[in-house]
Protein backbone atom coordinates (compact mmCIF):
# COMPACT_ATOMS: atom_id res chain seq x y z
CA UNK A 1 0.00 0.00 0.00
CA UNK A 2 1.00 3.62 -0.47
CA UNK A 3 1.12 6.14 2.34
CA UNK A 4 -1.61 8.77 2.21
CA UNK A 5 -0.22 10.64 5.24
CA UNK A 6 3.23 10.42 6.76
CA UNK A 7 4.02 12.40 9.91
CA UNK A 8 7.63 12.44 11.06
CA UNK A 9 8.92 14.01 14.30
CA UNK A 10 6.13 16.62 14.43
CA UNK A 11 6.64 19.21 17.18
CA UNK A 12 4.40 22.04 18.29
CA UNK A 13 4.54 24.24 21.38
CA UNK A 14 2.43 27.11 22.62
CA UNK A 15 4.98 29.22 24.45
CA UNK A 16 6.62 26.88 26.97
CA UNK A 17 3.77 24.34 26.79
CA UNK A 18 4.82 21.43 24.54
CA UNK A 19 1.78 19.89 22.83
CA UNK A 20 3.43 17.65 20.23
CA UNK A 21 6.87 16.27 20.96
CA UNK A 22 8.07 14.12 18.08
CA UNK A 23 4.79 12.67 16.79
CA UNK A 24 5.27 9.93 14.17
CA UNK A 25 2.63 7.95 12.27
CA UNK A 26 1.62 6.83 8.79
CA UNK A 27 -1.82 6.30 7.30
CA UNK A 28 -2.04 4.04 4.26
CA UNK A 29 -4.24 4.90 1.30
CA UNK A 30 -7.71 3.44 1.85
CA UNK A 31 -7.10 3.02 5.58
CA UNK A 32 -9.52 4.43 8.13
CA UNK A 33 -7.50 5.99 10.92
CA UNK A 34 -8.59 7.39 14.27
CA UNK A 35 -6.53 9.71 16.43
CA UNK A 36 -7.49 9.06 20.06
CA UNK A 37 -6.24 10.46 23.34
CA UNK A 38 -7.12 12.25 26.54
CA UNK A 39 -8.03 15.94 26.65
CA UNK A 40 -4.97 18.03 25.91
CA UNK A 41 -3.06 15.22 24.20
CA UNK A 42 -2.68 17.21 20.97
CA UNK A 43 -5.26 15.51 18.73
CA UNK A 44 -6.84 18.71 17.43
CA UNK A 45 -3.47 20.44 17.08
CA UNK A 46 -2.18 17.46 15.06
CA UNK A 47 -5.18 17.54 12.72
CA UNK A 48 -5.00 21.31 12.33
CA UNK A 49 -1.32 20.99 11.35
CA UNK A 50 -2.18 18.24 8.82
CA UNK A 51 -4.99 20.37 7.36
CA UNK A 52 -2.65 23.37 7.11
CA UNK A 53 -4.72 25.43 9.54
CA UNK A 54 -1.94 25.67 12.13
CA UNK A 55 1.82 26.08 11.76
CA UNK A 56 4.03 23.55 13.50
CA UNK A 57 7.49 24.16 14.93
CA UNK A 58 9.37 21.32 13.23
CA UNK A 59 9.01 17.92 11.64
CA UNK A 60 7.44 16.90 8.34
CA UNK A 61 3.95 16.26 7.08
CA UNK A 62 3.62 14.53 3.72
CA UNK A 63 0.18 14.07 2.15
CA UNK A 64 -0.43 12.12 -1.04
CA UNK A 65 -3.82 12.60 -2.67
CA UNK A 66 -6.99 13.62 -0.87
CA UNK A 67 -7.50 13.33 2.86
CA UNK A 68 -10.88 13.61 4.57
CA UNK A 69 -10.96 14.61 8.22
CA UNK A 70 -13.96 14.46 10.54
CA UNK A 71 -13.62 16.64 13.60
CA UNK A 72 -15.71 16.42 16.76
CA UNK A 73 -17.62 19.56 15.89
CA UNK A 74 -18.39 21.57 12.81
CA UNK A 75 -18.91 25.20 12.00
CA UNK A 76 -21.71 24.61 9.52
CA UNK A 77 -24.37 27.32 9.49
CA UNK A 78 -27.46 26.30 11.43
CA UNK A 79 -29.84 26.77 8.53
CA UNK A 80 -27.93 24.80 5.88
CA UNK A 81 -29.57 21.54 4.79
CA UNK A 82 -27.50 18.33 4.66
CA UNK A 83 -27.58 17.98 0.87
CA UNK A 84 -26.67 21.65 0.45
CA UNK A 85 -23.61 21.07 2.64
CA UNK A 86 -22.61 17.92 0.73
CA UNK A 87 -23.01 19.69 -2.63
CA UNK A 88 -20.96 22.63 -1.35
CA UNK A 89 -18.13 20.36 -0.17
CA UNK A 90 -18.24 18.42 -3.44
CA UNK A 91 -17.87 21.66 -5.35
CA UNK A 92 -14.96 22.81 -3.15
CA UNK A 93 -13.25 19.44 -3.63
CA UNK A 94 -14.08 19.26 -7.35
CA UNK A 95 -15.72 15.90 -6.71
CA UNK A 96 -18.92 14.37 -7.98
CA UNK A 97 -21.80 13.64 -5.64
CA UNK A 98 -21.56 10.04 -4.41
CA UNK A 99 -25.21 9.05 -4.07
CA UNK A 100 -24.36 5.49 -2.96
CA UNK A 101 -22.32 6.85 -0.04
CA UNK A 102 -25.18 9.20 0.90
CA UNK A 103 -27.57 6.23 0.81
CA UNK A 104 -25.33 4.09 3.03
CA UNK A 105 -25.07 6.92 5.57
CA UNK A 106 -28.82 7.55 5.43
CA UNK A 107 -28.42 11.24 4.59
CA UNK A 108 -31.63 11.24 2.54
CA UNK A 109 -33.60 10.32 5.69
CA UNK A 110 -32.98 13.81 7.11
CA UNK A 111 -32.13 15.75 3.95
CA UNK A 112 -34.98 18.27 4.38
CA UNK A 113 -34.03 19.24 7.93
CA UNK A 114 -31.80 22.17 8.72
CA UNK A 115 -28.45 21.50 10.41
CA UNK A 116 -29.58 22.88 13.77
CA UNK A 117 -32.52 20.41 13.77
CA UNK A 118 -30.33 17.31 13.36
CA UNK A 119 -29.66 14.91 16.20
CA UNK A 120 -26.06 14.35 17.27
CA UNK A 121 -25.99 11.03 15.39
CA UNK A 122 -27.35 12.64 12.21
CA UNK A 123 -24.71 15.37 12.47
CA UNK A 124 -21.97 12.75 12.82
CA UNK A 125 -23.22 10.94 9.72
CA UNK A 126 -23.31 14.24 7.81
CA UNK A 127 -19.78 15.12 8.99
CA UNK A 128 -18.57 11.72 7.79
CA UNK A 129 -20.21 12.31 4.40
CA UNK A 130 -18.45 15.69 4.20
CA UNK A 131 -15.09 14.10 5.08
CA UNK A 132 -15.61 11.48 2.35
CA UNK A 133 -16.72 13.98 -0.29
N, CA and C of each residue as an Amber inpcrd file, in Angstrom:
protein
   399
   0.8350000  -1.1920000   0.0000000   0.0000000   0.0000000   0.0000000
   0.8790000   1.2560000   0.0000000   0.3090000   2.3350000  -0.4760000
   0.9980000   3.6220000  -0.4670000   0.5440000   4.4370000   0.7370000
   1.4440000   5.2770000   1.2000000   1.1210000   6.1370000   2.3360000
   0.3250000   7.3430000   1.8650000  -0.8090000   7.5790000   2.5040000
  -1.6080000   8.7730000   2.2130000  -1.1120000   9.9380000   3.0630000
  -0.7370000   9.6320000   4.3070000  -0.2230000  10.6390000   5.2400000
   0.9930000  10.0510000   5.9440000   2.0460000  10.8360000   6.0040000
   3.2280000  10.4230000   6.7630000   3.6660000  11.6020000   7.6290000
   3.6330000  11.3910000   8.9380000   4.0230000  12.3990000   9.9140000
   5.3300000  11.9330000  10.5450000   6.3090000  12.8010000  10.5370000
   7.6340000  12.4420000  11.0600000   8.1250000  13.5270000  12.0110000
   8.3100000  13.1580000  13.2760000   8.9190000  14.0140000  14.2960000
   8.2360000  15.3770000  14.4110000   6.9020000  15.3770000  14.3790000
   6.1280000  16.6180000  14.4310000   6.1850000  17.2140000  15.8320000
   6.5330000  18.5030000  15.8960000   6.6390000  19.2110000  17.1760000
   5.8620000  20.5140000  17.1100000   5.1500000  20.8020000  18.1960000
   4.3970000  22.0430000  18.2880000   4.3000000  22.4460000  19.7590000
   4.6450000  23.6870000  20.0290000   4.5360000  24.2380000  21.3780000
   3.7450000  25.5260000  21.3220000   3.0760000  25.8260000  22.4140000
   2.4300000  27.1140000  22.6160000   3.1800000  27.7690000  23.7670000
   4.0980000  28.6430000  23.4300000   4.9770000  29.2150000  24.4500000
   5.8530000  28.1130000  25.0150000   5.8080000  27.9330000  26.3390000
   6.6230000  26.8830000  26.9650000   5.8670000  25.5580000  27.0840000
   4.5910000  25.5560000  26.6990000   3.7750000  24.3350000  26.7950000
   3.9470000  23.4880000  25.5300000   4.5880000  22.3410000  25.6720000
   4.8160000  21.4310000  24.5430000   3.5680000  20.5780000  24.3480000
   2.9930000  20.6540000  23.1430000   1.7780000  19.8950000  22.8340000
   2.1230000  18.6400000  22.0440000   2.9690000  18.7860000  21.0360000
   3.4260000  17.6490000  20.2290000   4.9430000  17.5790000  20.3660000
   5.4310000  16.4150000  20.7420000   6.8680000  16.2660000  20.9640000
   7.3980000  15.0570000  20.2120000   7.5090000  15.1970000  18.8930000
   8.0670000  14.1210000  18.0800000   7.0360000  13.0990000  17.6350000
   5.8700000  13.5650000  17.2370000   4.7920000  12.6740000  16.7860000
   5.1660000  12.0230000  15.4620000   5.0130000  10.7020000  15.3830000
   5.2660000   9.9250000  14.1670000   4.0990000   8.9880000  13.9110000
   3.5710000   8.9880000  12.6920000   2.6280000   7.9540000  12.2670000
   2.4450000   8.0100000  10.7650000   1.9400000   6.9100000  10.2120000
   1.6170000   6.8290000   8.7890000   0.1950000   6.3090000   8.6550000
  -0.4970000   6.7900000   7.6520000  -1.8200000   6.2960000   7.3020000
  -1.7360000   5.8370000   5.8520000  -2.0850000   4.5940000   5.6150000
  -2.0350000   4.0360000   4.2640000  -3.2610000   4.4720000   3.4620000
  -3.1050000   4.5670000   2.1500000  -4.2440000   4.9000000   1.3000000
  -5.3290000   3.8540000   1.4910000  -6.5720000   4.3220000   1.6530000
  -7.7070000   3.4370000   1.8510000  -7.9170000   3.0290000   3.2990000
  -6.9970000   3.3650000   4.1740000  -7.1000000   3.0150000   5.5840000
  -7.9740000   4.0310000   6.3180000  -8.7680000   3.5500000   7.2460000
  -9.5250000   4.4310000   8.1300000  -8.7130000   4.5270000   9.4060000
  -8.4240000   5.7420000   9.8160000  -7.4980000   5.9930000  10.9150000
  -8.1680000   6.8860000  11.9390000  -8.0360000   6.5620000  13.1920000
  -8.5890000   7.3880000  14.2670000  -7.4510000   7.8700000  15.1510000
  -7.5060000   9.1190000  15.5320000  -6.5280000   9.7120000  16.4310000
  -7.2220000   9.8890000  17.7760000  -6.8270000   9.0880000  18.7550000
  -7.4910000   9.0650000  20.0550000  -6.5250000   9.4920000  21.1510000
  -7.0560000  10.0790000  22.2060000  -6.2400000  10.4600000  23.3430000
  -7.0470000  11.2650000  24.3370000  -6.4590000  11.4880000  25.4880000
  -7.1200000  12.2510000  26.5430000  -7.1650000  13.7250000  26.1570000
  -7.9750000  14.4960000  26.8720000  -8.0300000  15.9450000  26.6470000
  -6.6310000  16.5300000  26.7990000  -6.2700000  17.3860000  25.8480000
  -4.9650000  18.0340000  25.9120000  -3.8200000  17.2270000  25.3390000
  -4.1210000  16.0780000  24.7390000  -3.0580000  15.2170000  24.1990000
  -2.4840000  15.7320000  22.8850000  -3.1820000  16.6630000  22.2190000
  -2.6850000  17.2120000  20.9660000  -3.3850000  16.7060000  19.7200000
  -4.5310000  16.0620000  19.8850000  -5.2600000  15.5110000  18.7330000
  -5.6900000  16.6150000  17.7750000  -6.3550000  17.6230000  18.2860000
  -6.8390000  18.7150000  17.4340000  -5.6750000  19.4800000  16.8310000
  -4.6500000  19.7440000  17.6050000  -3.4670000  20.4360000  17.0830000
  -2.8520000  19.6360000  15.9440000  -2.7420000  18.3210000  16.1120000
  -2.1810000  17.4640000  15.0570000  -2.9930000  17.5770000  13.7790000
  -4.3240000  17.4680000  13.9010000  -5.1840000  17.5400000  12.7180000
  -5.1370000  18.9180000  12.0740000  -5.0800000  19.9650000  12.8880000
  -5.0000000  21.3120000  12.3290000  -3.6830000  21.5170000  11.5800000
  -2.6090000  20.9200000  12.0640000  -1.3230000  20.9850000  11.3470000
  -1.4220000  20.2190000  10.0230000  -2.0270000  19.0390000  10.0450000
  -2.1810000  18.2370000   8.8240000  -3.0310000  18.9840000   7.8020000
  -4.1020000  19.6270000   8.2570000  -4.9890000  20.3740000   7.3590000
  -4.3650000  21.6710000   6.8570000  -3.2870000  22.1060000   7.4920000
  -2.6540000  23.3660000   7.1140000  -3.2650000  24.5690000   7.7900000
  -4.0670000  24.3350000   8.8140000  -4.7240000  25.4250000   9.5370000
  -3.8420000  26.0000000  10.6410000  -2.8270000  25.2390000  11.0510000
  -1.9430000  25.6700000  12.1320000  -0.4970000  25.3670000  11.7360000
   0.3960000  26.2880000  12.0260000   1.8200000  26.0850000  11.7620000
   2.4180000  25.2440000  12.8800000   3.3380000  24.3700000  12.5160000
   4.0300000  23.5540000  13.5040000   5.4820000  24.0180000  13.5810000
   6.1360000  23.6770000  14.6820000   7.4860000  24.1640000  14.9300000
   8.5320000  23.4330000  14.0930000   8.4210000  22.1030000  14.0260000
   9.3740000  21.3210000  13.2330000   8.7700000  19.9590000  12.9280000
   9.4830000  19.2200000  12.0900000   9.0100000  17.9170000  11.6420000
   8.4880000  18.0190000  10.2230000   7.9620000  16.9080000   9.7120000
   7.4420000  16.8980000   8.3430000   6.0590000  16.2630000   8.2900000
   5.2660000  16.8060000   7.3870000   3.9500000  16.2600000   7.0820000
   3.9070000  16.0610000   5.5750000   3.7270000  14.8290000   5.1430000
   3.6180000  14.5280000   3.7160000   2.2400000  13.9310000   3.4600000
   1.5250000  14.5310000   2.5070000   0.1820000  14.0710000   2.1500000
   0.1660000  13.7400000   0.6700000  -0.2990000  12.5460000   0.3450000
  -0.4290000  12.1200000  -1.0380000  -1.9090000  11.9630000  -1.3370000
  -2.4130000  12.7190000  -2.2970000  -3.8190000  12.6030000  -2.6710000
  -4.7190000  13.3940000  -1.7500000  -5.9480000  12.9340000  -1.6330000
  -6.9890000  13.6220000  -0.8720000  -7.1450000  12.9850000   0.4990000
  -7.3080000  13.8030000   1.4940000  -7.5010000  13.3330000   2.8610000
  -8.7850000  13.9460000   3.3950000  -9.6570000  13.1270000   3.9450000
 -10.8800000  13.6060000   4.5720000 -10.7420000  13.5150000   6.0790000
 -11.0910000  14.5780000   6.7710000 -10.9640000  14.6140000   8.2220000
 -12.3210000  14.9570000   8.8250000 -12.7140000  14.1730000   9.8310000
 -13.9580000  14.4560000  10.5380000 -13.6110000  14.8780000  11.9580000
 -13.8860000  16.1180000  12.2700000 -13.6240000  16.6390000  13.5980000
 -14.8290000  16.4050000  14.5090000 -14.6400000  16.6280000  15.7880000
 -15.7110000  16.4200000  16.7560000 -16.8720000  17.3780000  16.5280000
 -16.5600000  18.5910000  16.1210000 -17.6220000  19.5580000  15.8930000
 -17.4260000  20.2040000  14.5260000 -18.4200000  20.9540000  14.1230000
 -18.3940000  21.5750000  12.8120000 -18.8420000  23.0190000  12.9490000
 -18.4510000  23.8120000  11.9900000 -18.9110000  25.1980000  12.0000000
 -19.8920000  25.4420000  10.8520000 -20.6950000  24.4410000  10.5520000
 -21.7120000  24.6060000   9.5160000 -22.7720000  25.5890000  10.0000000
 -23.2870000  26.4140000   9.0920000 -24.3680000  27.3180000   9.4850000
 -25.6150000  26.5280000   9.8860000 -26.3040000  27.0010000  10.8910000
 -27.4560000  26.2960000  11.4320000 -28.5890000  26.0540000  10.4530000
 -28.7080000  26.8930000   9.4440000 -29.8400000  26.7700000   8.5290000
 -29.5170000  26.0330000   7.2320000 -28.2650000  25.5550000   7.0820000
 -27.9300000  24.7980000   5.8760000 -28.5640000  23.4060000   5.9690000
 -28.9960000  22.8890000   4.8390000 -29.5670000  21.5450000   4.7910000
 -28.4530000  20.5620000   4.4320000 -28.5610000  19.3040000   4.8900000
 -27.4960000  18.3320000   4.6590000 -27.0520000  18.2080000   3.2010000
 -27.9920000  18.1180000   2.2710000 -27.5830000  17.9760000   0.8680000
 -26.9220000  19.2390000   0.3350000 -27.3380000  20.4030000   0.8430000
 -26.6740000  21.6490000   0.4530000 -25.2080000  21.6190000   0.9020000
 -24.9750000  21.1490000   2.1230000 -23.6080000  21.0690000   2.6420000
 -22.7680000  20.0860000   1.8250000 -23.3420000  18.9300000   1.5090000
 -22.6090000  17.9230000   0.7280000 -22.2850000  18.4620000  -0.6700000
 -23.2540000  19.1170000  -1.2960000 -23.0110000  19.6920000  -2.6270000
 -21.9430000  20.7810000  -2.5730000 -21.9560000  21.5870000  -1.5200000
 -20.9560000  22.6340000  -1.3520000 -19.5630000  22.0350000  -1.1980000
 -19.4290000  21.0100000  -0.3540000 -18.1290000  20.3580000  -0.1670000
 -17.6720000  19.6680000  -1.4420000 -18.5990000  19.0600000  -2.1700000
 -18.2440000  18.4170000  -3.4400000 -17.7040000  19.4510000  -4.4190000
 -18.3350000  20.6080000  -4.4490000 -17.8680000  21.6640000  -5.3520000
 -16.4830000  22.1540000  -4.9500000 -16.2730000  22.3770000  -3.6400000
 -14.9640000  22.8090000  -3.1510000 -13.8790000  21.8030000  -3.5140000
 -14.2230000  20.5110000  -3.3910000 -13.2490000  19.4400000  -3.6310000
 -13.2070000  18.9750000  -5.0830000 -14.0050000  19.6380000  -5.9330000
 -14.0790000  19.2610000  -7.3550000 -14.3580000  17.7630000  -7.4970000
 -15.3330000  17.3140000  -6.7140000 -15.7210000  15.9040000  -6.7060000
 -17.1700000  15.7780000  -7.1460000 -17.5210000  14.6080000  -7.6270000
 -18.9210000  14.3680000  -7.9780000 -19.6650000  13.8800000  -6.7400000
 -20.9560000  14.0700000  -6.7470000 -21.7990000  13.6420000  -5.6370000
 -21.8840000  12.1170000  -5.6420000 -21.5420000  11.4960000  -4.5330000
 -21.5610000  10.0370000  -4.4130000 -22.8790000   9.6220000  -3.7600000
 -23.8660000   9.3660000  -4.5840000 -25.2050000   9.0490000  -4.0690000
 -25.2330000   7.7320000  -3.2910000 -24.4080000   6.7670000  -3.6880000
 -24.3580000   5.4930000  -2.9640000 -23.8570000   5.7010000  -1.5350000
 -22.8430000   6.5510000  -1.3670000 -22.3170000   6.8480000  -0.0400000
 -23.3840000   7.5610000   0.7980000 -24.1110000   8.4890000   0.1890000
 -25.1830000   9.1950000   0.8950000 -26.2790000   8.2240000   1.3310000
 -26.5720000   7.2410000   0.4700000 -27.5740000   6.2260000   0.8100000
 -27.1140000   5.3750000   1.9930000 -25.8630000   4.9260000   1.9570000
 -25.3310000   4.0870000   3.0300000 -25.3680000   4.8280000   4.3670000
 -25.0660000   6.1210000   4.3400000 -25.0670000   6.9200000   5.5660000
 -26.4620000   7.4090000   5.9670000 -27.4450000   7.1730000   5.1050000
 -28.8210000   7.5530000   5.4260000 -29.0750000   9.0490000   5.4070000
 -28.2910000   9.7800000   4.6370000 -28.4200000  11.2400000   4.5880000
 -29.7910000  11.6490000   4.0620000 -30.3330000  10.8910000   3.1340000
 -31.6280000  11.2410000   2.5410000 -32.7710000  11.1930000   3.5650000
 -32.5680000  10.4270000   4.6520000 -33.6030000  10.3190000   5.6850000
 -33.8550000  11.6500000   6.4010000 -32.8350000  12.5160000   6.4300000
 -32.9820000  13.8060000   7.1110000 -32.5480000  14.9730000   6.2280000
 -32.6190000  14.7650000   4.9260000 -32.1350000  15.7530000   3.9550000
 -32.9040000  17.0690000   3.9850000 -34.1660000  17.0470000   4.3850000
 -34.9830000  18.2690000   4.3760000 -34.8470000  19.0890000   5.6620000
 -34.2250000  18.5110000   6.6780000 -34.0320000  19.2400000   7.9310000
 -32.9040000  20.2560000   7.7920000 -32.9150000  21.2410000   8.6540000
 -31.8020000  22.1740000   8.7160000 -30.7940000  21.6400000   9.7310000
 -29.5320000  22.0430000   9.5770000 -28.4510000  21.5040000  10.4070000
 -28.7700000  21.5910000  11.8990000 -29.3120000  22.7140000  12.3440000
 -29.5790000  22.8770000  13.7730000 -30.6500000  21.9130000  14.2800000
 -31.4590000  21.3370000  13.3860000 -32.5220000  20.4110000  13.7700000
 -32.0370000  18.9620000  13.8560000 -30.8250000  18.6850000  13.3940000
 -30.3300000  17.3100000  13.3580000 -29.9440000  16.8140000  14.7420000
 -30.1310000  15.5290000  14.9580000 -29.6610000  14.9120000  16.2000000
 -28.1340000  14.8060000  16.1300000 -27.5190000  14.4980000  17.2450000
 -26.0610000  14.3450000  17.2660000 -25.6220000  13.2390000  16.3060000
 -26.3300000  12.1370000  16.2870000 -25.9950000  11.0310000  15.3860000
 -26.1230000  11.4240000  13.9190000 -27.1730000  12.1620000  13.5910000
 -27.3470000  12.6350000  12.2130000 -26.2200000  13.5940000  11.8320000
 -25.8170000  14.4650000  12.7470000 -24.7070000  15.3750000  12.4730000
 -23.4240000  14.6000000  12.2240000 -23.1730000  13.5620000  13.0110000
 -21.9650000  12.7460000  12.8230000 -21.9730000  12.0760000  11.4480000
 -23.1350000  11.5700000  11.0430000 -23.2170000  10.9400000   9.7150000
 -22.9890000  11.9690000   8.6180000 -23.5400000  13.1660000   8.7930000
 -23.3130000  14.2400000   7.8140000 -21.8400000  14.6210000   7.7780000
 -21.2130000  14.7650000   8.9470000 -19.7830000  15.1250000   8.9910000
 -18.9380000  14.0650000   8.3020000 -19.3020000  12.7970000   8.4690000
 -18.5740000  11.7170000   7.7940000 -18.7480000  11.8350000   6.2850000
 -19.9720000  12.1200000   5.8410000 -20.2090000  12.3090000   4.4020000
 -19.3630000  13.4700000   3.8620000 -19.2520000  14.5350000   4.6320000
 -18.4530000  15.6870000   4.2010000 -16.9760000  15.3100000   4.1300000
 -16.4960000  14.5330000   5.0890000 -15.0920000  14.0990000   5.0780000
 -14.7960000  13.1830000   3.8960000 -15.7940000  12.4100000   3.4700000
 -15.6060000  11.4810000   2.3540000 -15.8540000  12.0980000   0.9970000
 -16.3940000  13.3280000   0.9750000 -16.7180000  13.9820000  -0.2850000
 -15.4970000  14.6440000  -0.8790000
